[in-house]
Short mmCIF file of C-alpha atoms and ligand atoms in Angstrom, two decimals:
data_model
loop_
_atom_site.label_atom_id
_atom_site.label_comp_id
_atom_site.label_asym_id
_atom_site.label_seq_id
_atom_site.Cartn_x
_atom_site.Cartn_y
_atom_site.Cartn_z
CA MET A 1 29.64 -54.81 26.51
CA SER A 2 30.12 -52.31 29.28
CA GLN A 3 26.66 -51.46 30.61
CA THR A 4 28.06 -48.57 32.64
CA LEU A 5 29.77 -46.82 29.77
CA SER A 6 26.94 -47.41 27.33
CA ALA A 7 24.39 -46.17 29.86
CA SER A 8 26.43 -43.10 30.69
CA LEU A 9 27.03 -42.35 27.03
CA LYS A 10 23.31 -42.59 26.39
CA THR A 11 22.41 -40.21 29.16
CA SER A 12 25.46 -38.00 29.50
CA GLU A 13 25.45 -34.32 28.76
CA ALA A 14 27.21 -35.19 25.54
CA THR A 15 24.25 -36.96 23.97
CA ALA A 16 21.57 -34.53 25.07
CA LYS A 17 21.02 -33.33 21.48
CA ALA A 18 23.75 -34.68 19.28
CA ASP A 19 22.81 -33.28 15.95
CA VAL A 20 25.36 -31.79 13.57
CA VAL A 21 24.29 -29.12 11.12
CA LEU A 22 26.26 -27.49 8.34
CA GLN A 23 24.67 -24.39 6.82
CA GLN A 24 26.01 -23.16 3.49
CA VAL A 25 29.54 -24.16 4.48
CA SER A 26 32.40 -23.48 2.08
CA LYS A 27 36.10 -23.99 2.60
CA SER A 28 38.96 -22.75 0.43
CA PHE A 29 42.65 -23.48 0.76
CA GLU A 30 44.79 -20.69 -0.69
CA GLY A 31 41.97 -19.64 -3.00
CA GLU A 32 41.19 -23.21 -4.14
CA ILE A 33 37.67 -24.30 -3.22
CA ALA A 34 37.59 -27.66 -1.40
CA ILE A 35 33.89 -27.64 -0.52
CA ARG A 36 31.16 -25.20 -1.49
CA GLY A 37 27.68 -24.41 -0.18
CA VAL A 38 27.36 -27.61 1.84
CA ASP A 39 24.08 -28.00 3.73
CA LEU A 40 23.85 -31.05 5.98
CA SER A 41 21.79 -32.06 8.98
CA VAL A 42 22.79 -35.20 10.86
CA LYS A 43 20.22 -36.44 13.36
CA GLN A 44 20.97 -37.49 16.89
CA GLY A 45 21.98 -41.14 17.05
CA GLU A 46 22.20 -41.48 13.30
CA PHE A 47 24.89 -43.46 11.44
CA PHE A 48 25.61 -40.99 8.67
CA SER A 49 28.16 -41.55 5.91
CA ILE A 50 29.84 -39.12 3.57
CA LEU A 51 30.71 -40.93 0.38
CA GLY A 52 32.45 -39.82 -2.77
CA PRO A 53 35.54 -40.18 -4.94
CA SER A 54 39.01 -39.08 -3.92
CA GLY A 55 39.39 -35.31 -3.56
CA CYS A 56 35.64 -34.53 -3.48
CA GLY A 57 35.86 -32.89 -0.03
CA LYS A 58 34.79 -35.65 2.39
CA THR A 59 37.67 -35.28 4.83
CA THR A 60 37.49 -31.48 4.71
CA THR A 61 33.80 -31.70 5.68
CA LEU A 62 34.62 -34.01 8.60
CA ARG A 63 37.54 -31.83 9.72
CA LEU A 64 35.20 -28.82 9.81
CA VAL A 65 32.94 -30.71 12.21
CA ALA A 66 35.93 -31.89 14.27
CA GLY A 67 37.25 -28.34 14.52
CA PHE A 68 40.54 -29.00 12.74
CA GLU A 69 39.50 -26.47 10.08
CA GLU A 70 37.45 -23.28 10.19
CA PRO A 71 34.88 -22.65 7.44
CA THR A 72 35.68 -19.88 4.97
CA THR A 73 31.96 -19.08 4.95
CA GLY A 74 28.90 -20.69 6.54
CA GLU A 75 28.14 -22.13 9.95
CA VAL A 76 28.82 -25.42 11.73
CA LEU A 77 26.42 -26.21 14.58
CA ILE A 78 26.72 -29.05 17.06
CA GLN A 79 23.79 -29.64 19.40
CA GLY A 80 22.33 -26.33 18.31
CA GLN A 81 25.44 -24.31 19.15
CA ASN A 82 27.50 -22.47 16.53
CA VAL A 83 30.99 -23.95 16.95
CA ASN A 84 32.83 -21.98 14.25
CA ARG A 85 35.07 -20.45 16.88
CA VAL A 86 35.13 -23.40 19.30
CA PRO A 87 38.48 -25.23 19.27
CA ALA A 88 38.56 -28.96 18.51
CA TYR A 89 39.30 -30.03 22.10
CA ARG A 90 36.21 -28.22 23.40
CA ARG A 91 33.78 -29.82 20.94
CA PRO A 92 31.76 -32.89 22.03
CA VAL A 93 33.26 -34.95 19.21
CA ASN A 94 36.13 -37.39 18.78
CA THR A 95 37.81 -38.50 15.58
CA VAL A 96 39.14 -41.90 14.59
CA PHE A 97 41.61 -41.81 11.70
CA GLN A 98 42.63 -44.43 9.16
CA SER A 99 46.21 -44.19 10.45
CA TYR A 100 45.07 -45.01 14.06
CA ALA A 101 47.32 -42.15 15.32
CA LEU A 102 48.31 -44.15 18.41
CA PHE A 103 51.35 -43.27 20.52
CA ASN A 104 53.83 -46.07 19.83
CA HIS A 105 55.78 -45.52 23.05
CA LEU A 106 52.68 -45.94 25.22
CA SER A 107 50.86 -49.16 26.09
CA VAL A 108 47.28 -49.74 24.98
CA TRP A 109 46.10 -48.79 28.47
CA GLU A 110 48.17 -45.58 28.49
CA ASN A 111 47.02 -44.67 24.99
CA ILE A 112 43.39 -44.84 26.08
CA ALA A 113 44.04 -43.04 29.38
CA PHE A 114 46.01 -40.22 27.74
CA GLY A 115 43.11 -37.89 26.91
CA LEU A 116 41.50 -38.33 30.32
CA ARG A 117 44.79 -37.49 32.06
CA ILE A 118 45.17 -34.33 29.96
CA LYS A 119 41.68 -33.33 31.04
CA GLY A 120 42.74 -33.80 34.66
CA CYS A 121 40.41 -36.71 35.50
CA GLY A 122 41.10 -38.36 38.87
CA LYS A 123 43.04 -41.65 39.06
CA ARG A 124 39.99 -43.71 39.95
CA GLN A 125 37.88 -42.24 37.18
CA VAL A 126 40.66 -42.90 34.67
CA GLN A 127 40.92 -46.53 35.86
CA GLU A 128 37.18 -47.07 35.52
CA ARG A 129 36.72 -45.38 32.18
CA VAL A 130 39.71 -47.07 30.53
CA ALA A 131 38.53 -50.48 31.78
CA GLU A 132 35.06 -49.80 30.37
CA ALA A 133 36.40 -48.63 27.02
CA LEU A 134 38.67 -51.68 26.75
CA GLN A 135 35.73 -53.94 27.50
CA LEU A 136 33.60 -52.16 24.92
CA VAL A 137 36.06 -52.96 22.13
CA LYS A 138 36.93 -56.40 23.57
CA MET A 139 40.58 -55.57 24.17
CA GLU A 140 40.83 -56.13 27.95
CA SER A 141 43.54 -58.76 27.62
CA PHE A 142 45.74 -56.51 25.46
CA ALA A 143 45.96 -53.58 27.90
CA GLN A 144 49.69 -53.91 28.56
CA ARG A 145 50.77 -54.41 24.94
CA PHE A 146 52.28 -51.70 22.78
CA PRO A 147 50.74 -50.72 19.41
CA LYS A 148 53.48 -52.44 17.40
CA GLN A 149 52.55 -55.73 19.10
CA LEU A 150 48.99 -55.52 17.71
CA SER A 151 47.35 -56.39 14.40
CA GLY A 152 45.76 -53.65 12.28
CA GLY A 153 42.26 -54.55 13.48
CA GLN A 154 43.37 -54.53 17.13
CA ARG A 155 45.03 -51.13 16.69
CA GLN A 156 41.86 -49.75 15.21
CA ARG A 157 39.89 -51.09 18.21
CA VAL A 158 42.30 -49.24 20.51
CA ALA A 159 41.80 -46.07 18.45
CA LEU A 160 38.03 -46.51 18.84
CA ALA A 161 38.38 -47.04 22.60
CA ARG A 162 40.56 -43.95 22.85
CA ALA A 163 37.85 -41.90 21.18
CA LEU A 164 34.97 -43.46 23.15
CA VAL A 165 36.64 -43.00 26.54
CA ASN A 166 35.94 -39.27 26.22
CA ARG A 167 32.21 -39.97 25.94
CA PRO A 168 31.69 -37.92 22.81
CA ALA A 169 28.25 -37.00 21.51
CA VAL A 170 29.49 -37.55 17.96
CA MET A 171 32.07 -40.03 16.69
CA LEU A 172 33.82 -38.89 13.53
CA LEU A 173 35.34 -41.75 11.55
CA ASP A 174 37.72 -40.85 8.74
CA GLU A 175 38.17 -43.99 6.60
CA PRO A 176 38.79 -45.93 9.84
CA LEU A 177 38.90 -49.31 8.09
CA GLY A 178 40.85 -48.17 5.04
CA ALA A 179 44.11 -49.83 6.07
CA LEU A 180 42.60 -53.25 6.79
CA ASP A 181 42.40 -56.19 4.42
CA LEU A 182 39.00 -57.09 3.02
CA LYS A 183 38.10 -59.86 5.47
CA LEU A 184 39.09 -57.88 8.55
CA ARG A 185 37.36 -54.85 7.12
CA LYS A 186 34.08 -56.77 6.87
CA GLN A 187 34.49 -58.02 10.43
CA MET A 188 35.22 -54.52 11.75
CA GLN A 189 32.20 -53.16 9.85
CA VAL A 190 30.00 -55.51 11.87
CA GLU A 191 31.71 -54.39 15.08
CA LEU A 192 31.29 -50.71 14.21
CA SER A 193 27.63 -51.30 13.51
CA ASN A 194 27.20 -53.14 16.85
CA LEU A 195 29.02 -50.38 18.73
CA HIS A 196 26.80 -47.77 17.14
CA ARG A 197 23.65 -49.66 18.03
CA GLU A 198 24.74 -50.31 21.60
CA LEU A 199 25.91 -46.76 22.32
CA GLY A 200 23.17 -44.88 20.49
CA ILE A 201 25.47 -41.93 19.73
CA THR A 202 25.88 -40.17 16.39
CA PHE A 203 28.46 -41.65 14.02
CA ILE A 204 29.69 -39.74 10.95
CA LEU A 205 31.77 -41.91 8.66
CA VAL A 206 33.85 -40.76 5.72
CA THR A 207 34.46 -43.45 3.15
CA HIS A 208 35.00 -43.94 -0.55
CA ASP A 209 33.77 -47.53 -0.25
CA GLN A 210 30.16 -47.54 -1.44
CA GLU A 211 29.45 -51.02 -0.10
CA GLU A 212 30.64 -49.95 3.35
CA ALA A 213 28.40 -46.88 3.25
CA LEU A 214 25.38 -48.86 2.01
CA SER A 215 25.71 -51.60 4.61
CA LEU A 216 26.37 -49.39 7.68
CA SER A 217 24.48 -46.16 7.24
CA ASP A 218 21.06 -44.84 8.14
CA ARG A 219 21.67 -42.11 5.56
CA ILE A 220 24.39 -41.28 3.07
CA ALA A 221 25.53 -37.97 1.56
CA VAL A 222 27.14 -38.45 -1.86
CA MET A 223 29.70 -35.74 -2.61
CA ARG A 224 31.15 -34.68 -5.91
CA ASP A 225 33.62 -31.87 -6.61
CA GLY A 226 33.10 -30.21 -3.22
CA GLU A 227 29.30 -30.32 -3.30
CA ILE A 228 26.59 -32.63 -1.99
CA GLU A 229 24.96 -34.37 -4.91
CA GLN A 230 22.32 -36.35 -2.96
CA VAL A 231 21.41 -37.26 0.62
CA GLY A 232 19.22 -40.27 1.32
CA SER A 233 18.86 -43.70 2.85
CA PRO A 234 20.95 -46.46 1.26
CA SER A 235 17.93 -47.76 -0.66
CA GLU A 236 16.92 -44.27 -1.85
CA ILE A 237 20.44 -43.62 -3.08
CA TYR A 238 20.67 -47.00 -4.80
CA GLU A 239 17.15 -47.37 -6.18
CA SER A 240 16.38 -43.71 -6.92
CA PRO A 241 19.62 -41.87 -7.69
CA ARG A 242 18.88 -38.30 -8.77
CA THR A 243 21.83 -37.86 -11.12
CA PRO A 244 23.85 -40.01 -13.53
CA PHE A 245 26.88 -39.47 -11.25
CA VAL A 246 25.14 -40.96 -8.19
CA ALA A 247 23.72 -43.83 -10.28
CA ASP A 248 27.18 -44.64 -11.60
CA PHE A 249 29.13 -44.11 -8.37
CA ILE A 250 26.87 -46.23 -6.15
CA GLY A 251 27.00 -49.75 -7.50
CA ASP A 252 27.24 -50.64 -11.16
CA THR A 253 24.75 -49.45 -13.70
CA ASN A 254 24.10 -49.31 -17.41
CA LEU A 255 23.93 -45.62 -18.31
CA ILE A 256 22.57 -45.28 -21.82
CA ALA A 257 22.47 -41.87 -23.48
CA GLY A 258 19.36 -40.93 -25.43
CA ARG A 259 16.68 -38.35 -26.15
CA VAL A 260 13.18 -37.97 -24.81
CA GLU A 261 10.62 -38.95 -27.47
CA GLU A 262 7.48 -38.61 -25.40
CA VAL A 263 6.73 -37.39 -21.88
CA GLU A 264 4.07 -39.37 -19.97
CA PRO A 265 2.81 -38.61 -16.44
CA ALA A 266 5.03 -41.17 -14.69
CA ALA A 267 7.29 -42.32 -17.48
CA LEU A 268 9.31 -41.23 -20.49
CA ARG A 269 9.70 -42.81 -23.89
CA VAL A 270 13.35 -42.54 -24.76
CA LYS A 271 15.26 -43.31 -27.94
CA THR A 272 18.95 -44.04 -27.54
CA ALA A 273 21.53 -42.71 -29.97
CA ALA A 274 21.71 -46.16 -31.59
CA GLY A 275 17.91 -46.36 -31.94
CA LEU A 276 16.83 -48.44 -28.94
CA LYS A 277 13.33 -47.46 -27.72
CA VAL A 278 13.08 -47.63 -23.94
CA LEU A 279 10.29 -46.88 -21.49
CA ALA A 280 11.82 -45.32 -18.37
CA ARG A 281 10.49 -44.33 -14.95
CA ARG A 282 10.93 -40.76 -13.80
CA LEU A 283 11.41 -39.62 -10.24
CA GLU A 284 8.75 -37.37 -8.79
CA SER A 285 11.38 -34.71 -8.15
CA ASN A 286 12.39 -34.69 -11.83
CA GLN A 287 9.30 -33.07 -13.33
CA ASP A 288 10.75 -30.89 -16.03
CA PHE A 289 11.64 -33.28 -18.86
CA LYS A 290 10.93 -32.03 -22.36
CA THR A 291 10.64 -33.75 -25.71
CA SER A 292 14.02 -33.98 -27.53
CA GLN A 293 15.92 -33.35 -24.30
CA SER A 294 19.20 -35.30 -23.90
CA ILE A 295 19.01 -37.71 -20.98
CA TYR A 296 20.42 -40.94 -19.61
CA VAL A 297 18.54 -44.05 -18.68
CA SER A 298 20.04 -46.08 -15.85
CA VAL A 299 19.38 -49.83 -15.48
CA ARG A 300 21.21 -51.87 -12.82
CA PRO A 301 22.84 -55.04 -14.21
CA GLU A 302 21.00 -57.26 -11.69
CA LYS A 303 17.61 -55.91 -12.86
CA ILE A 304 18.10 -57.14 -16.42
CA ARG A 305 16.92 -60.64 -17.18
CA LEU A 306 18.05 -62.88 -20.00
CA SER A 307 16.32 -65.66 -21.86
CA LEU A 308 17.10 -67.75 -24.90
CA GLU A 309 13.42 -67.60 -26.03
CA ALA A 310 11.45 -64.40 -26.58
CA PRO A 311 9.66 -63.79 -23.24
CA THR A 312 5.87 -63.71 -23.51
CA THR A 313 5.45 -61.54 -20.41
CA HIS A 314 7.47 -58.49 -21.48
CA LYS A 315 6.36 -56.37 -24.40
CA VAL A 316 8.33 -53.23 -23.55
CA ASN A 317 12.05 -52.98 -22.80
CA CYS A 318 12.66 -56.38 -24.35
CA PHE A 319 15.44 -56.55 -26.93
CA ALA A 320 17.11 -59.21 -29.02
CA GLY A 321 20.88 -59.42 -28.88
CA ARG A 322 23.82 -61.75 -28.56
CA LEU A 323 26.17 -62.60 -25.74
CA LYS A 324 29.44 -60.84 -26.26
CA HIS A 325 31.20 -61.81 -23.08
CA ILE A 326 30.55 -64.14 -20.13
CA MET A 327 32.47 -63.89 -16.87
CA TYR A 328 32.20 -66.48 -14.13
CA LEU A 329 32.20 -64.79 -10.68
CA GLY A 330 31.37 -67.78 -8.48
CA THR A 331 28.12 -66.59 -6.86
CA HIS A 332 27.13 -64.65 -10.00
CA LEU A 333 27.56 -64.62 -13.74
CA HIS A 334 28.42 -61.39 -15.49
CA PHE A 335 27.31 -61.00 -19.11
CA VAL A 336 27.87 -58.34 -21.72
CA VAL A 337 25.04 -58.39 -24.25
CA GLU A 338 25.24 -56.56 -27.55
CA LEU A 339 21.72 -55.61 -28.59
CA ALA A 340 20.62 -55.59 -32.23
CA THR A 341 20.94 -51.78 -32.27
CA GLY A 342 24.60 -51.98 -31.20
CA ASP A 343 23.92 -50.74 -27.64
CA CYS A 344 25.71 -52.94 -25.07
CA VAL A 345 24.35 -53.76 -21.62
CA THR A 346 25.97 -55.59 -18.73
CA VAL A 347 23.83 -58.13 -16.90
CA LEU A 348 24.41 -59.81 -13.55
CA ARG A 349 22.55 -63.01 -12.76
CA PRO A 350 22.79 -65.34 -9.74
CA ASN A 351 24.75 -68.47 -10.58
CA ARG A 352 21.96 -71.04 -10.69
CA VAL A 353 22.65 -72.50 -14.09
CA GLU A 354 24.02 -75.98 -14.55
CA GLN A 355 25.48 -75.12 -17.89
CA LEU A 356 26.65 -71.73 -19.11
CA PRO A 357 25.09 -70.48 -22.35
CA ASP A 358 27.39 -70.51 -25.34
CA GLN A 359 29.48 -67.47 -25.99
CA HIS A 360 27.80 -65.50 -28.82
CA ALA A 361 24.41 -67.18 -28.13
CA GLN A 362 21.35 -65.26 -29.34
CA VAL A 363 19.44 -64.00 -26.28
CA TYR A 364 16.69 -61.62 -25.23
CA ALA A 365 17.51 -59.01 -22.61
CA TYR A 366 14.53 -57.45 -20.83
CA TRP A 367 13.74 -55.31 -17.83
CA SER A 368 10.79 -53.66 -16.19
CA PRO A 369 10.21 -49.92 -16.75
CA LYS A 370 10.18 -49.47 -12.96
CA ASP A 371 13.81 -50.65 -12.88
CA CYS A 372 14.86 -48.20 -15.55
CA LEU A 373 15.34 -44.64 -14.38
CA ALA A 374 15.40 -41.50 -16.52
CA LEU A 375 18.08 -39.02 -15.41
CA ALA A 376 18.70 -35.55 -16.78
CA ALA A 377 22.03 -35.49 -18.61
P1 LIG B 401 40.33 -38.60 -0.24
O1 LIG B 401 39.24 -39.63 -0.38
O2 LIG B 401 41.39 -38.76 -1.28
O3 LIG B 401 40.86 -38.49 1.16
P2 LIG B 401 38.55 -36.31 0.13
O4 LIG B 401 37.25 -36.47 -0.55
O5 LIG B 401 38.58 -36.58 1.60
O6 LIG B 401 39.67 -37.16 -0.62
P3 LIG B 401 39.65 -33.74 0.82
O7 LIG B 401 40.82 -34.30 1.56
O8 LIG B 401 38.57 -33.16 1.63
O9 LIG B 401 39.04 -34.83 -0.17
O10 LIG B 401 40.19 -32.66 -0.21
C1 LIG B 401 39.32 -31.86 -1.01
C2 LIG B 401 40.17 -30.90 -1.82
O11 LIG B 401 40.79 -29.95 -0.96
C3 LIG B 401 41.30 -31.59 -2.58
O12 LIG B 401 41.44 -30.96 -3.82
C4 LIG B 401 42.51 -31.34 -1.71
O13 LIG B 401 43.69 -31.30 -2.47
C5 LIG B 401 42.19 -29.99 -1.09
N1 LIG B 401 42.78 -29.84 0.25
C6 LIG B 401 42.43 -30.53 1.36
N2 LIG B 401 43.16 -30.13 2.43
C7 LIG B 401 44.00 -29.15 1.98
C8 LIG B 401 44.99 -28.32 2.60
N3 LIG B 401 45.26 -28.41 3.90
N4 LIG B 401 45.64 -27.44 1.81
C9 LIG B 401 45.36 -27.30 0.49
N5 LIG B 401 44.43 -28.05 -0.14
C10 LIG B 401 43.76 -28.96 0.58
#
């Protein structure tokens, strides 16, 4: 790790107040709305991810921060300054793309030096900064190679070094690991996380990979159809999703449609269409449930337990059923259980059993009300 570069990045003008704020930002392309009314505030030094399905507006949001697009309405602020009219090259940000965007005819060293040369940095400064950036991404011994002589992971490291050499206040990462195979992707995730921790600068990552967002981020914004659906820490997003979309998009869940039978201070009694009676937790922010209202209950597969005998400890949310399907996943077992009412739930259990239960075995599926969330339909 280059102490010099990390120290200078921490203290440079660039990191003085590296927050990014979007206020009511909308962007249309030829009359088609790509994002609408987006409000975001990314804190200095935060690892912030924008997550959502294809076409939801993640890249457009990032490009508005980078300065590659201008908002149709609303304001983009970086370090407190409105940058709507500031061109990309004058913003204290740098972008790393999935495609690496390296110059194939230039060596690794020249690729990293390119931006500094354009800015008119002196020869000595270029030498020092490129050496530091190469060290930071552990690519010193590859300086004289050309991009086509590198693996995907090595190319992405060069792309990172090329962005970091400019000492940005904010690193914008647009699916930077999207082209890598799973194993390399995991390895690069660890390296990205280490880089972020060592440099202390703001990272904004666009990804459609929920596991990547959960494992790397301080906070995540989940987008849907051009709007922000929820912003929160990984555990808030996973444990307390505010909408059925967020519950379903982040991880797997059982979303069961039903109607509210009774509203209690912290819980709801819900009856599913097939007649299952469930006690569900409600989030503090969701205060306006009414009797007979259509809702969903969300229960994560790993929160459901199974037993062959009726459990004595659970009186609510405990249902008889039969195994419909068992899938062996190595570390885990995946079950589909058809309950007596006809409702089906998927269940994920750690693989600790010596012997798998028989297909079609009679079982009890049960879960705690705190693991069962009521969400407005
Ligand atoms: P993906 O994960 O597939 O990259 P995304 O969430 O990043 O998707 P965007 O690339 O931001 O989505 O696109 C949002 C919407 O805006 C899409 O409907 C897209 O077709 C549209 N869009 C984006 N850029 C342009 C453009 N330059 N011209 C016209 N439409 C565009």
